[in-house]
Each structure stands twice: as C-alpha cells, then as structure tokens.
Amino acid sequence: MSGLSGGKWVRLGMRAVSLLNRTSPRPFHASVCVAASPTTDGFKPGKVAVVTKTTRYEFEQQRYLYAGLSEEDLRQLLAMKGSSYSGLLERHNIHTSNVQHVVTSLRREGIEVRVVKRGEYDEEVVRWADAIISAGGDGTMLLVASKVLSKDKPVVGVNTDPERSEGHLCLPVHYTHAFPEALEKLCRGEFRWVWRQRTRVHLEGTGINPTPIDLHEQQLSLEQHSRAHRISTRGRDQRAGTLHDSFSGARLLPIRSLNEIFIGESLSSRASYYEISVDDGPWEKQKSSGLSVCTGTGSKAWSYNINKLTQQAVEEVLDIGKSQMGLDVPLNRDIVEKVTDEYNESLVFSPDDRRLFYSIREPIINRVFSSSQQRGFASRVSVRSRCWDACMVVDGGTSIEFNDGAIATISMTEEDQLRTVVLEH
C-alpha cells in the first residue's frame, strides 16, 4: 500500500484530537444504513431457479477426469498436495444436503424448481425463473446477480456451508437449516426488499474483444487465461470474416457488477498503464497496480481492504503528528484503536447509494505520471487502456480483455438495481 497522503494525515490528526477531547468527529461519507422498503404483500414465486456452486471436491474430480483417475487415485493425489480427501467430501456432502433442503422446501410449497450448476447458468435460466436462489456463498451470489439485468427479478442467497463461507450477501445462516421458515416469512410479507445499486460498463475503442471469460468454473492459470482470450478473439474474427475486426461505437456489456470492477495487467507484478477521467473531467495518465471501482455493496469487500489502515500505520502517523505540532497528549492503545476503526468504517457506504467509489492501487507518482486523487466518489469513471496484457474483471468472476486502445465507461442507473431480500432472525 502506498504512503499516506497529506490530506489523509491531516484527517487522522483531527480524528485523534476529537477522540482525545471526547467530541464527535464529522463523518467522512454517507451513513452505512441501508434504505430498505417494507412490504405488506406476501411473495410466492411460481418458478424458482436454484443455482449451485461447484464444490472443491467436484472441482478436483472434474480437473482429473480426463486422466481417468479412480477415487482412490484422487485420494492419494490430494494427500500429496496436502489436502484431505475426506474433508473435501464432507464439505461437499454438507453443501449437497443443504441444497436438497432448499429444493424440497420449495417443492413442498408447490413451487416449480430447476436446479442449475453455476457452469450451466445463463440468460435462458434467468428468463425462465420468477426468482433465483444462489446456493453457495458470496462468489455464487455475485455470479448469479451479474446475469440478472432486470431490477424486478428477486435474487436470494443461501449460504450452503456456513462454517467455511462468510456469506455477507446471503440470508442469515439460521435459514440454511430452516428454509421453510424463510418461505413462510416471504409468503406472509414479513421481510423487506433491498435494491442494491450495481454498475454497468460501456466498452469502445479499437482491437476490442468483448467476449467474457468465466473465471469461476475454469480456475485458469495466467497462461490459460490469456489463451482463452486469444481463442475467443480468433473465433469472433473468423465469424466476422476479418482477422482484425473491431468496433468503435460504445457497446453495453450484458453483465452488471454488484461488488467491484477491477482493471489491471494480468501479471500482478507488472505496472498497469492507463488514462482515467472522472465525471467527464480531463484525462490523467497513470501507472499503478490497477484500478478498482466499487458499489456500496462492494465497499465492504476488496475496496475496503485496498484502502483500510492498520493500527501500526495509524500509531506511527499520530506519533509524527504529535512531534510536528508539539502536542503533549497521551497516545495509548485505546486511542489508536478508536482512530483506526473510525477511519476504516468511513470507507463503507450504503448499498443503495448511487455513487461509484474508485480506488487507485499503489499509484506511481513522478514527473510523467500523476495521481491527483487516489480515491473518491464519482457518477462516472472512464478508463483508456495503455496496457499490453490487461483485463477488466467483474466481481472477481468474469474477465474481459482490456488492452491498448480499449475504453471502458463505468456508470450506474436506477434500472440496474438488484432486488434482494432482508429477513430478520
């Protein structure tokens, strides 16, 4: 993480003084409260698609299926890698049992159900269903949400392995084993709708390949990832009848981001070179470790970890501040902890907030490249790639080639909201 800017240092000092004087500091950002609308009408869908994750056990089976390995071969191979075959099988069985519990509960209520593996989940499934249940963890929920383009189609997450998955975007873990209770509350109207803002991307420029690559199922290495993009590009060019076909007009990609969009070189040790324009302002050349643009939902995820401060960093900055300002105030562990927590909490904002939050990771600043603002809110962020082997990754699961000449414009609209459910314990 790059060094602290002067503005960040001043704000930290003001917070420390406020805490020492027992006053309430002015908040940085909007309230973290989610504006959720209550409903008095019950909700009972006629058709529900249950999209299930691929467990690690299933992934390992599929990975070595071509080699004709037996279960005993798989057991020995996993042991050589330091993984437990019995442990993976146990987690797989827990997930499968919880999925079956959800499906049985739905069918008992007369609801038509389709169980779909995440690799089979597509636009046809979305059109068929009245509502979609994500059966897995946050990763599965993000994938499911990315293909739902209508704000009127509800998406509900069920954490099928609460001991191993955090499930921030899922129902409380109580309902994993008591799903009929969740259905009863939905039918009686004892819930709230929450519309989470998402981002959309318009892609334009030259030499663009807008074909997305699904990273979740393939678990690709860097070499395989680049090869997949080359294959999809070649296929597109052959269908178009030209080797160097490209388009110049802006094209809206058929995916939406619930958490964040990351832009950067595929090789993490290589600096990403691009130009950025915030809210149609002037273009600024930048080199950094990449760019993240998140929603309020995503402000608790990767964006939070990019920008958060540690207690060690805060203590060192406050020590310097005391010395520079000649302050003779005690600096104990409690004060450091309070300043750290309050600063980090200010990075989180409401899921229904209609603003983007962009973060420049580790910007390189010299006479050629600048970074006038390392992070901030915006309504619209445009990025022109000057990279050689870069990608735009949506919610950590979908990758789109983003090399020299490509321009992405990231924005929000009300129609891109995701309809989700809040159930209390």
Coordinates of C-alpha atoms in Angstrom, one line a residue, residues 53-384:
K53 CA -21.8 -23.6 -6.6
T54 CA -19.1 -26.1 -7.6
T55 CA -17.6 -27.6 -4.5
R56 CA -13.8 -28.1 -4.2
Y57 CA -14.5 -31.9 -4.3
E58 CA -16.4 -31.5 -7.6
F59 CA -13.7 -29.3 -9.0
E60 CA -10.9 -31.8 -8.2
Q61 CA -13.0 -34.6 -9.7
Q62 CA -13.6 -32.6 -12.9
R63 CA -10.0 -31.5 -13.1
Y64 CA -8.6 -35.0 -13.2
L65 CA -11.5 -36.7 -15.0
Y66 CA -9.7 -36.7 -18.4
A67 CA -6.8 -38.7 -16.8
G68 CA -9.3 -41.5 -15.8
L69 CA -8.3 -41.3 -12.1
S70 CA -10.2 -43.5 -9.7
E71 CA -11.5 -42.2 -6.4
E72 CA -8.5 -43.9 -4.7
D73 CA -6.2 -42.2 -7.1
L74 CA -7.8 -38.9 -6.3
R75 CA -7.4 -39.5 -2.6
Q76 CA -3.7 -40.2 -3.0
L77 CA -3.2 -37.2 -5.2
L78 CA -4.9 -34.8 -2.8
A79 CA -2.8 -36.2 0.0
M80 CA 0.4 -35.5 -1.9
K81 CA -0.8 -31.9 -2.2
G82 CA -1.6 -31.6 1.5
S83 CA -5.4 -31.7 1.0
S84 CA -7.8 -34.0 2.8
Y85 CA -10.0 -36.1 0.5
S86 CA -12.3 -37.0 3.4
G87 CA -12.5 -33.3 4.4
L88 CA -13.4 -32.2 0.9
L89 CA -16.0 -34.9 0.6
E90 CA -17.5 -34.0 3.9
R91 CA -17.9 -30.3 2.9
H92 CA -19.4 -31.4 -0.4
N93 CA -22.0 -33.6 1.3
I94 CA -22.9 -30.7 3.7
H95 CA -23.4 -28.4 0.7
T96 CA -25.4 -31.0 -1.2
S97 CA -27.6 -31.7 1.8
N98 CA -28.4 -28.0 2.3
V99 CA -29.2 -27.6 -1.4
Q100 CA -31.6 -30.5 -1.2
H101 CA -33.2 -29.0 1.9
V102 CA -33.9 -25.8 -0.1
V103 CA -35.3 -27.6 -3.1
T104 CA -37.5 -29.9 -1.1
S105 CA -38.9 -26.9 0.9
L106 CA -39.7 -25.0 -2.3
R107 CA -41.4 -28.0 -4.0
R108 CA -43.4 -28.7 -0.8
E109 CA -45.0 -25.3 -1.3
G110 CA -46.0 -26.1 -4.9
I111 CA -43.2 -24.1 -6.5
E112 CA -41.6 -25.3 -9.7
V113 CA -37.9 -25.7 -9.3
R114 CA -34.9 -26.0 -11.6
V115 CA -31.5 -26.9 -10.1
V116 CA -28.7 -25.5 -12.2
K117 CA -25.0 -25.8 -11.8
R118 CA -23.2 -22.5 -12.0
G119 CA -21.5 -23.5 -15.2
E120 CA -24.9 -24.1 -16.8
Y121 CA -26.4 -20.8 -15.6
D122 CA -27.2 -18.5 -18.5
E123 CA -29.7 -15.9 -19.7
E124 CA -32.3 -18.6 -20.6
V125 CA -32.4 -19.7 -16.9
V126 CA -32.9 -16.1 -15.9
R127 CA -35.8 -15.6 -18.3
W128 CA -37.5 -18.8 -17.1
A129 CA -37.4 -18.1 -13.4
D130 CA -39.6 -15.7 -11.4
A131 CA -36.9 -15.6 -8.7
I132 CA -33.4 -17.0 -8.4
I133 CA -31.8 -18.6 -5.3
S134 CA -28.0 -18.7 -5.1
A135 CA -27.0 -21.8 -3.3
G136 CA -23.3 -21.4 -2.2
G137 CA -21.5 -18.4 -0.9
D138 CA -20.8 -14.8 -1.9
G139 CA -19.0 -15.9 -5.0
T140 CA -22.0 -17.8 -6.3
M141 CA -24.3 -14.9 -5.4
L142 CA -22.1 -12.4 -7.4
L143 CA -22.2 -14.7 -10.4
V144 CA -26.0 -15.1 -10.2
A145 CA -26.5 -11.4 -9.8
S146 CA -24.3 -10.5 -12.8
K147 CA -26.7 -12.0 -15.3
V148 CA -29.9 -10.7 -13.9
L149 CA -30.5 -7.5 -15.8
S150 CA -34.0 -6.7 -14.5
K151 CA -34.5 -4.9 -11.2
D152 CA -37.9 -6.7 -10.8
K153 CA -36.5 -10.2 -10.5
P154 CA -35.5 -11.1 -6.9
V155 CA -32.3 -12.8 -6.1
V156 CA -31.9 -14.6 -2.7
G157 CA -28.6 -16.0 -1.4
V158 CA -28.5 -19.1 0.8
N159 CA -25.1 -20.0 2.4
T160 CA -24.8 -23.8 2.0
D161 CA -21.7 -24.2 4.0
P162 CA -21.7 -21.5 6.8
E163 CA -18.7 -23.0 8.6
R164 CA -16.4 -22.3 5.7
S165 CA -18.1 -19.4 3.9
E166 CA -18.8 -15.9 5.3
G167 CA -21.9 -15.3 3.2
H168 CA -22.3 -11.5 3.6
L169 CA -24.7 -11.4 0.7
C170 CA -26.8 -14.4 1.8
L171 CA -29.6 -14.9 4.3
P172 CA -28.7 -15.3 7.9
V173 CA -27.2 -18.7 8.5
H174 CA -30.2 -19.7 10.7
Y175 CA -32.2 -20.1 7.5
T176 CA -29.7 -22.5 5.9
H177 CA -31.2 -25.3 8.1
A178 CA -34.6 -23.7 8.5
F179 CA -35.5 -22.7 5.0
P180 CA -39.3 -23.4 5.4
E181 CA -39.3 -20.6 8.0
A182 CA -37.8 -18.2 5.4
L183 CA -40.5 -19.3 2.9
E184 CA -43.3 -18.7 5.5
K185 CA -42.0 -15.1 6.1
L186 CA -41.9 -14.4 2.4
C187 CA -45.4 -15.6 1.9
R188 CA -46.7 -13.6 4.9
G189 CA -44.8 -10.5 3.8
E190 CA -42.5 -10.5 6.9
F191 CA -39.5 -9.2 5.0
R192 CA -38.0 -6.1 3.4
W193 CA -36.9 -5.5 -0.2
V194 CA -33.5 -4.0 -0.6
W195 CA -32.4 -2.7 -4.0
R196 CA -28.7 -2.8 -4.3
Q197 CA -27.1 -0.5 -6.8
R198 CA -24.9 -2.1 -9.5
T199 CA -22.6 -0.8 -12.1
R200 CA -22.7 -1.1 -15.9
V201 CA -19.9 -0.9 -18.5
H202 CA -19.8 0.5 -22.0
L203 CA -16.9 -0.7 -24.0
E204 CA -15.5 1.0 -27.1
G205 CA -12.3 1.6 -29.0
T206 CA -10.1 -0.5 -31.3
G207 CA -8.9 -4.0 -31.1
I208 CA -11.5 -5.0 -28.5
N209 CA -12.7 -8.5 -27.6
P210 CA -15.9 -8.1 -25.6
T211 CA -16.3 -11.8 -25.2
P212 CA -16.3 -12.5 -21.4
I213 CA -14.3 -15.4 -19.9
D214 CA -15.8 -17.1 -16.8
L215 CA -13.1 -17.5 -14.2
H216 CA -15.1 -19.3 -11.6
E217 CA -15.5 -22.6 -13.4
Q218 CA -12.2 -22.7 -15.3
Q219 CA -9.9 -21.7 -12.4
L220 CA -7.4 -20.7 -15.1
S221 CA -3.7 -20.1 -14.8
L222 CA -2.3 -16.9 -16.3
E223 CA -1.2 -18.8 -19.4
Q224 CA -4.6 -20.5 -19.8
H225 CA -6.4 -17.2 -19.2
S226 CA -4.5 -15.5 -22.0
R227 CA -5.1 -18.4 -24.3
A228 CA -8.8 -18.4 -23.6
H229 CA -9.0 -14.7 -24.6
R230 CA -7.0 -15.4 -27.8
I231 CA -9.3 -18.3 -28.7
S232 CA -12.4 -16.2 -28.2
T233 CA -10.9 -13.4 -30.2
R234 CA -10.0 -15.7 -33.1
G235 CA -13.5 -17.2 -33.1
R236 CA -15.1 -13.7 -33.2
D237 CA -12.8 -12.6 -36.1
Q238 CA -13.5 -15.8 -38.1
R239 CA -17.2 -15.3 -37.7
A240 CA -16.9 -11.6 -38.8
G241 CA -14.8 -12.7 -41.8
T242 CA -11.8 -10.5 -41.0
L243 CA -8.7 -11.0 -38.9
H244 CA -8.6 -7.5 -37.4
D245 CA -12.3 -6.7 -36.9
S246 CA -13.0 -4.2 -34.3
F247 CA -15.7 -1.7 -33.4
S248 CA -15.6 1.9 -32.5
G249 CA -19.0 2.6 -31.1
A250 CA -19.8 2.1 -27.4
R251 CA -21.3 -1.3 -26.6
L252 CA -23.1 -2.0 -23.3
L253 CA -21.8 -5.3 -21.9
P254 CA -24.5 -7.8 -20.9
I255 CA -23.3 -8.1 -17.3
R256 CA -23.7 -6.0 -14.2
S257 CA -21.3 -5.6 -11.2
L258 CA -22.6 -5.9 -7.7
N259 CA -19.3 -5.6 -5.9
E260 CA -16.5 -4.1 -8.0
I261 CA -14.8 -3.8 -11.4
F262 CA -11.0 -4.2 -11.4
I263 CA -8.8 -3.1 -14.3
G264 CA -5.2 -4.0 -14.5
E265 CA -2.4 -6.1 -16.0
S266 CA -3.0 -9.9 -15.8
L267 CA 0.6 -10.3 -14.4
S268 CA 0.3 -8.7 -11.0
S269 CA 4.0 -7.7 -10.8
R270 CA 3.7 -5.6 -13.9
A271 CA 2.5 -1.9 -13.6
S272 CA -0.7 -1.0 -15.2
Y273 CA -0.6 1.9 -17.6
Y274 CA -3.9 3.7 -18.4
E275 CA -5.6 7.1 -18.6
I276 CA -8.6 7.9 -16.3
S277 CA -11.3 10.5 -16.5
V278 CA -13.6 11.1 -13.5
D279 CA -17.1 12.6 -14.2
D280 CA -16.1 13.6 -17.7
G281 CA -13.1 15.6 -16.4
P282 CA -9.7 15.8 -18.0
W283 CA -7.8 12.6 -18.8
E284 CA -4.9 11.8 -16.5
K285 CA -2.1 9.4 -17.3
Q286 CA -1.5 6.9 -14.5
K287 CA 0.7 3.9 -13.7
S288 CA -0.3 1.8 -10.7
S289 CA -1.1 -1.7 -9.5
G290 CA -4.6 -1.3 -11.0
L291 CA -7.9 0.5 -10.6
S292 CA -10.9 -0.7 -8.6
V293 CA -14.4 0.8 -9.0
C294 CA -16.9 -0.4 -6.4
T295 CA -20.5 0.0 -5.3
G296 CA -21.8 0.4 -1.8
T297 CA -22.2 -3.3 -1.5
G298 CA -18.6 -3.8 -2.7
S299 CA -17.3 -1.1 -0.2
K300 CA -17.2 -3.9 2.4
A301 CA -15.1 -6.2 0.2
W302 CA -11.9 -5.7 -1.8
S303 CA -12.2 -1.9 -1.9
Y304 CA -12.2 -1.8 1.9
N305 CA -9.0 -3.9 2.1
I306 CA -7.3 -1.7 -0.5
N307 CA -7.9 1.5 1.5
K308 CA -8.0 0.4 5.1
L309 CA -5.3 1.3 7.6
T310 CA -3.7 -0.8 10.2
Q311 CA -3.2 0.2 13.8
Q312 CA 0.5 0.2 13.3
A313 CA 0.3 2.7 10.5
V314 CA -2.1 4.9 12.4
E315 CA 0.1 4.9 15.6
E316 CA 3.2 5.9 13.6
V317 CA 1.4 8.7 11.8
L318 CA -0.1 10.0 15.1
D319 CA 3.4 9.9 16.7
I320 CA 4.7 12.1 13.8
G321 CA 1.8 14.4 14.1
K322 CA 2.4 14.9 17.8
S323 CA 6.0 15.7 17.2
Q324 CA 5.4 18.1 14.3
M325 CA 2.6 20.0 16.1
G326 CA 4.4 19.9 19.5
L327 CA 1.4 18.3 21.2
D328 CA 1.9 16.8 24.6
V329 CA -1.0 14.3 24.7
P330 CA -1.0 10.7 25.7
L331 CA -1.3 8.2 22.9
N332 CA -2.5 4.9 24.3
R333 CA -3.6 1.8 22.5
D334 CA -7.3 2.7 23.0
I335 CA -7.0 6.0 21.2
V336 CA -5.1 4.3 18.3
E337 CA -7.7 1.6 18.0
K338 CA -10.6 4.2 18.0
V339 CA -9.0 6.3 15.3
T340 CA -8.2 3.2 13.2
D341 CA -11.7 1.8 13.5
E342 CA -13.4 5.1 12.8
Y343 CA -11.3 5.8 9.7
N344 CA -11.9 2.3 8.3
E345 CA -15.6 2.5 9.0
S346 CA -15.7 5.7 6.9
L347 CA -14.8 3.7 3.9
V348 CA -18.1 1.8 3.9
F349 CA -21.2 3.3 2.4
S350 CA -24.8 2.2 1.8
P351 CA -25.6 -0.5 -0.9
D352 CA -28.4 1.8 -2.3
D353 CA -26.0 4.7 -2.7
R354 CA -26.0 5.8 -6.4
R355 CA -22.3 6.8 -6.4
L356 CA -19.2 4.9 -7.6
F357 CA -16.2 4.7 -5.4
Y358 CA -12.9 4.4 -7.3
S359 CA -9.5 3.4 -5.8
I360 CA -6.1 3.7 -7.4
R361 CA -3.9 0.9 -6.1
E362 CA -0.4 1.9 -5.3
P363 CA -0.1 4.8 -7.7
I364 CA 3.3 5.7 -9.2
I365 CA 3.9 9.4 -9.0
N366 CA 6.7 11.2 -10.8
R367 CA 7.2 13.9 -13.4
V368 CA 5.4 11.9 -16.1
F369 CA 2.6 10.2 -14.1
S370 CA 0.4 11.8 -11.5
S371 CA -2.5 10.8 -9.2
S372 CA -4.4 13.9 -8.3
Q373 CA -6.8 11.9 -6.1
Q374 CA -6.1 8.3 -5.0
R375 CA -9.7 7.5 -4.4
G376 CA -13.1 9.2 -4.3
F377 CA -16.8 9.2 -5.2
A378 CA -18.0 9.7 -8.8
S379 CA -21.0 9.2 -11.0
R380 CA -19.0 8.1 -14.0
V381 CA -15.4 6.8 -14.5
S382 CA -13.8 6.3 -17.9
V383 CA -10.6 4.4 -18.4
R384 CA -8.5 4.2 -21.6

